[in-house]
Short mmCIF file of C-alpha atoms in Angstrom, two decimals:
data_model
loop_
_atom_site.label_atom_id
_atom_site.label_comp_id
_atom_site.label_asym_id
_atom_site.label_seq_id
_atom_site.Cartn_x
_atom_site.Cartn_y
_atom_site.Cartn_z
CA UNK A 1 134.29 129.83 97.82
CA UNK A 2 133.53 132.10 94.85
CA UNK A 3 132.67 135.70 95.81
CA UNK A 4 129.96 137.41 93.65
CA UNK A 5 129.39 140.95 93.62
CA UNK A 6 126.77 143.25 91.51
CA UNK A 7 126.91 147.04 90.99
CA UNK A 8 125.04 148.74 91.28
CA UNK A 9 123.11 148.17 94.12
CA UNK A 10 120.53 149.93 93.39
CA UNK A 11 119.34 151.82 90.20
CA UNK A 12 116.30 154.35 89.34
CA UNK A 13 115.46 154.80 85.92
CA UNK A 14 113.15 156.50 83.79
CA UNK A 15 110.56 154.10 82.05
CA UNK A 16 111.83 153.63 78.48
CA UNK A 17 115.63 154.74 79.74
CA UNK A 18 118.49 151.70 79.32
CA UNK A 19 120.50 150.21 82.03
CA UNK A 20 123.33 147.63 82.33
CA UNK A 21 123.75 145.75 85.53
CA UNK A 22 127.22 144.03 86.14
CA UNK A 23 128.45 140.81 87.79
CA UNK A 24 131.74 140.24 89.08
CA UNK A 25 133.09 136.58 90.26
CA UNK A 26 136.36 135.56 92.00
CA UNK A 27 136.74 132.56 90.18
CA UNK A 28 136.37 130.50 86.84
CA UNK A 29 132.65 129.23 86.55
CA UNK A 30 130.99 127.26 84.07
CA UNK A 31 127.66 127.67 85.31
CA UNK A 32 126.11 131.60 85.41
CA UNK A 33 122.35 132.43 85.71
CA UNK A 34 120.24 135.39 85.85
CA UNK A 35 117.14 136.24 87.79
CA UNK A 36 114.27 138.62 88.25
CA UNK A 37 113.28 138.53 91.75
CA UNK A 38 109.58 140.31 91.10
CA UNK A 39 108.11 142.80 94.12
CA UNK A 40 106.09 139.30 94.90
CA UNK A 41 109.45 137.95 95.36
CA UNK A 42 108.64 135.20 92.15
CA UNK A 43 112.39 134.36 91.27
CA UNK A 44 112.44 134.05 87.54
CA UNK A 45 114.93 132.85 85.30
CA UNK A 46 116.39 135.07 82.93
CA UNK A 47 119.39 133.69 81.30
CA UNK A 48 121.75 130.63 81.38
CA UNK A 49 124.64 131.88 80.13
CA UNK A 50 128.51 130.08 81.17
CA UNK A 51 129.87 132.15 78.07
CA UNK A 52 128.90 134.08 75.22
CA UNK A 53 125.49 136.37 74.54
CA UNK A 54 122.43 135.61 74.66
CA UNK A 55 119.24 137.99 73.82
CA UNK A 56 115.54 137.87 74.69
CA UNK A 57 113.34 140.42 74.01
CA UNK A 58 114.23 143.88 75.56
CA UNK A 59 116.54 141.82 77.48
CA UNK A 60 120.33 140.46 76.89
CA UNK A 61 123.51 139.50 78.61
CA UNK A 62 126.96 138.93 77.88
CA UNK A 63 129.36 136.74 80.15
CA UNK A 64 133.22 136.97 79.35
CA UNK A 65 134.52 134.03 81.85
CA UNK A 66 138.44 134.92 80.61
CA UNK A 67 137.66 138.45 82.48
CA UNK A 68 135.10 137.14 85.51
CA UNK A 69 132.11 139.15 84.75
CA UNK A 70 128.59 139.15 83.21
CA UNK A 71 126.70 142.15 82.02
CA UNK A 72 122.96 142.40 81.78
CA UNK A 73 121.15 145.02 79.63
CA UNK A 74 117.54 146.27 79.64
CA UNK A 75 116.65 148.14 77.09
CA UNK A 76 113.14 150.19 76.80
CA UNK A 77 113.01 149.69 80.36
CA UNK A 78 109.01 149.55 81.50
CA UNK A 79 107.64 149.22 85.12
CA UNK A 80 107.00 145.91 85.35
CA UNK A 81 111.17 145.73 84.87
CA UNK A 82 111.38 146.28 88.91
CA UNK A 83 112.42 144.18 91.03
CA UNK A 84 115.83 142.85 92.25
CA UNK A 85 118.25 141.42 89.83
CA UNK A 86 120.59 138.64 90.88
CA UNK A 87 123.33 136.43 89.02
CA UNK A 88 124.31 133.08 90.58
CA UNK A 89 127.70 131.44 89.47
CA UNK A 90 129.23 128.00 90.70
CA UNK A 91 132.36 126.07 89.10
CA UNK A 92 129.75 123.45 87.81
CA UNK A 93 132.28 120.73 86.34
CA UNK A 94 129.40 118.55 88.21
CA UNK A 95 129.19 120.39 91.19
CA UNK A 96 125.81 122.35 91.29
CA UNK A 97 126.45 124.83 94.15
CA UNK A 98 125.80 128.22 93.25
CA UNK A 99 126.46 131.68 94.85
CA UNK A 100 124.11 134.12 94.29
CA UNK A 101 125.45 138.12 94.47
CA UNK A 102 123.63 140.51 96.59
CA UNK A 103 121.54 141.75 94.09
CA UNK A 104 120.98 145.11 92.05
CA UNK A 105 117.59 146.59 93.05
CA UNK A 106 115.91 148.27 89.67
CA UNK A 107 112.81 150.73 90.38
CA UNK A 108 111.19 151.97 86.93
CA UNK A 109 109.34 155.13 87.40
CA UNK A 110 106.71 156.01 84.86
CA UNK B 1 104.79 121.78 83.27
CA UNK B 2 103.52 122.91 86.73
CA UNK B 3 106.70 124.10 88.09
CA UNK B 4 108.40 123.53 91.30
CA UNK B 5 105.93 123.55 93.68
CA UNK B 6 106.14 124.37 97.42
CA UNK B 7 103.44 124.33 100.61
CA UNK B 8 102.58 126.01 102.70
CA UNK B 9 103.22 129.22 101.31
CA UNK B 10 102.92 131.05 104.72
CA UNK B 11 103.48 129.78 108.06
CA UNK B 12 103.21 131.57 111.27
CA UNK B 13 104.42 129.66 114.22
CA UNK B 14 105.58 129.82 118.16
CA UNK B 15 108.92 129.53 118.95
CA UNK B 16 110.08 126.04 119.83
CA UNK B 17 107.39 124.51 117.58
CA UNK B 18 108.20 122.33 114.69
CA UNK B 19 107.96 122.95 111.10
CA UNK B 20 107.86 121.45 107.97
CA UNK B 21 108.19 122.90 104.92
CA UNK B 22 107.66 120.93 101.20
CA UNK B 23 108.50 120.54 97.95
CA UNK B 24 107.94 119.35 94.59
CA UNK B 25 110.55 119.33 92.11
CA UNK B 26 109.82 119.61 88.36
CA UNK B 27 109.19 116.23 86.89
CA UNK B 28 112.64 114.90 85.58
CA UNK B 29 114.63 116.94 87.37
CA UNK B 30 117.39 114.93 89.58
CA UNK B 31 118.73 117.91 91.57
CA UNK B 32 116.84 119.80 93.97
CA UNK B 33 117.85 122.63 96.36
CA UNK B 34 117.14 124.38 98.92
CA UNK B 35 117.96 128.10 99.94
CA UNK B 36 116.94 130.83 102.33
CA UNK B 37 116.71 134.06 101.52
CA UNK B 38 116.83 137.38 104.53
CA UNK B 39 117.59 140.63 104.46
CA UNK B 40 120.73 140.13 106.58
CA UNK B 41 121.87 137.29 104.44
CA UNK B 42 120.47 137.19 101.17
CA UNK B 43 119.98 133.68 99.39
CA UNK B 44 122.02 131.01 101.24
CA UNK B 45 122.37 127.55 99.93
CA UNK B 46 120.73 125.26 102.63
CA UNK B 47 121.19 121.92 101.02
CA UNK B 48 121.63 119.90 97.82
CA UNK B 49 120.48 116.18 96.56
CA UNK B 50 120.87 114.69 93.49
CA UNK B 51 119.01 111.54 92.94
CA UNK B 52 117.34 111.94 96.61
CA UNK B 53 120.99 111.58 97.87
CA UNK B 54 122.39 114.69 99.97
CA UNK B 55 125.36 116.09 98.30
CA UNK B 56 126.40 119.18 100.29
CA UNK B 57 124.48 120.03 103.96
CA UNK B 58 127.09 122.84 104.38
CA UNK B 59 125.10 125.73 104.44
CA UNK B 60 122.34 124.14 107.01
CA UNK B 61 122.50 126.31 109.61
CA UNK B 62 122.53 123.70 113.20
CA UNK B 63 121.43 120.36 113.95
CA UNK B 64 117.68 121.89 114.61
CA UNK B 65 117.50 121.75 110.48
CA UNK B 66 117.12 118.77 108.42
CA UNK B 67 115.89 117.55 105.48
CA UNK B 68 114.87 114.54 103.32
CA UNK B 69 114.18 113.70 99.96
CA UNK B 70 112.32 110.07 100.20
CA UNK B 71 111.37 109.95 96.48
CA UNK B 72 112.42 111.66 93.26
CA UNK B 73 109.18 113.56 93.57
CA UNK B 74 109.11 115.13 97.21
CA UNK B 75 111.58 116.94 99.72
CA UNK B 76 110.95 117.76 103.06
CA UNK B 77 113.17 120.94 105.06
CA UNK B 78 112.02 120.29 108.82
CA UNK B 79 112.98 123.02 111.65
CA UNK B 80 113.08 121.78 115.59
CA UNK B 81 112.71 123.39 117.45
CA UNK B 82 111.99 126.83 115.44
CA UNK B 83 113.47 130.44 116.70
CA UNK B 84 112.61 133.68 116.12
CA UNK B 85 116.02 134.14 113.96
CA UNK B 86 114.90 131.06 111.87
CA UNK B 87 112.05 133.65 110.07
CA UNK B 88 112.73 134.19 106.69
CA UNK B 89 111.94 132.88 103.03
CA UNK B 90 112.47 129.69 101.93
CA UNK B 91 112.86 128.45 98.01
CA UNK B 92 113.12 125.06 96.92
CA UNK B 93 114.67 125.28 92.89
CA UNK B 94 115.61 122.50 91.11
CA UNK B 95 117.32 121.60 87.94
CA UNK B 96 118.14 118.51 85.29
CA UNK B 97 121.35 117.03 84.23
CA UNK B 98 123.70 114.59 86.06
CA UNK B 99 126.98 116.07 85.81
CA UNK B 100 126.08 118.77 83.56
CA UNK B 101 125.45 122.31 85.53
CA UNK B 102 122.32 123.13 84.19
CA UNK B 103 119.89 126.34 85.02
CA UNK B 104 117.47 126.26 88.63
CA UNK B 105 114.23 126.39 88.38
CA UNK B 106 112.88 127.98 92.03
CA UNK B 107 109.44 127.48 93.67
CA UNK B 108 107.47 130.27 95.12
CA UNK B 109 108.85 130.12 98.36
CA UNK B 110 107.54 129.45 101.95
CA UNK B 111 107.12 132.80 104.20
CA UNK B 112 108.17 131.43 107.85
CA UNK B 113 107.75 134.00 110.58
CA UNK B 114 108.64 132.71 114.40
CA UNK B 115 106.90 134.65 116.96
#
């Protein structure tokens, strides 16, 4: 199966410092999602994103497929940013299995 | 849109007791999951339907796990006899489009702990 691996594992950062979290994959995928895994252990979605950039808020990403990764930025980074971050990537082609990486866990200190 | 949603959210049980754990996939949706999440083992795909129909049971860990999906609109994960080792958190996500990977949507999860 596709391995999935996230650096770093874990991150401390001063609130309004940036921070890019990366996502390599084994494979070709055509299905790539980020989430926010809050310290109530809500997992939100963050971004669907196979290919291409994609920005919300203080928040983008940026998956190059040709090269097997996905990069996450926070930017302005504020407490409630904490939490693990995971991506979860499967071949899709109509096969929904995804493998989610072990996470990066982001603590925001005021 | 309510979300997925899942019951109970904690459960505290004996070993060797059964339990049941439930879900609610988003209205529409025609694939639902579902995954278990530890400290050892971080999320693990359990199972997948689409339509109701089971798709890939690979991850399920031994015969004393099952599931069901008897409607579009309800799943069921069922542990029998529970173990200690079986204590963990359990998601049920699911997500829209036949043949088209599209994003999971997860519930809040089910806390099991097996005393």
């Amino acid at each position: 199966g596709i391995q999935v691996e996230q650096s770093p594992p874990d991150l401390i950062l001063q609130e309004g410092a940036n921070s890019t979290l990366r996502c390599n994959f084994s494979d070709s995928v055509n299905n790539l999602q980020w989430f926010h895994q809050n310290p109530w252990g809500q997992l939100i979605n963050l971004f669907y994103i196979p290919s291409g950039t994609k920005q919300n808020g203080r928040l983008s990403a940026t998956t190059v497929a040709t090269e097997r990764y996905s990069l996450l930025y926070i930017s302005s980074s504020q407490t409630t940013d904490s939490g693990v971050y995971f991506c979860a990537v499967g071949p899709g082609g109509g096969y929904q299995k995804v493998t989610f990486g072990t996470g990066t866990k982001l603590q925001v200190i005021p | 849109d309510a979300g997925v949603i899942q019951s109970p959210r904690h459960e505290v049980t004996e070993m060797g007791q059964e339990v049941t754990l439930r879900c609610k996939p988003i209205s529409g949706h025609d694939y639902l999951f579902w995954y278990r999440q530890t400290m050892m083992r971080g999320l693990e795909l359990l199972i997948y339907f689409n339509n109701n129909v089971p798709i890939d049971d690979s991850g399920m860990p031994e015969d004393r796990f099952s599931a069901k999906m008897p409607n579009a609109s309800f799943s069921t994960l069922k542990i029998q006899p529970s173990e200690p080792r079986d204590s963990a958190v359990y998601f049920c996500a699911s997500s829209a489009g036949t043949g088209v990977p599209h994003e999971q949507y997860f519930g809040p999860g089910t806390r099991l702990t097996v005393t």
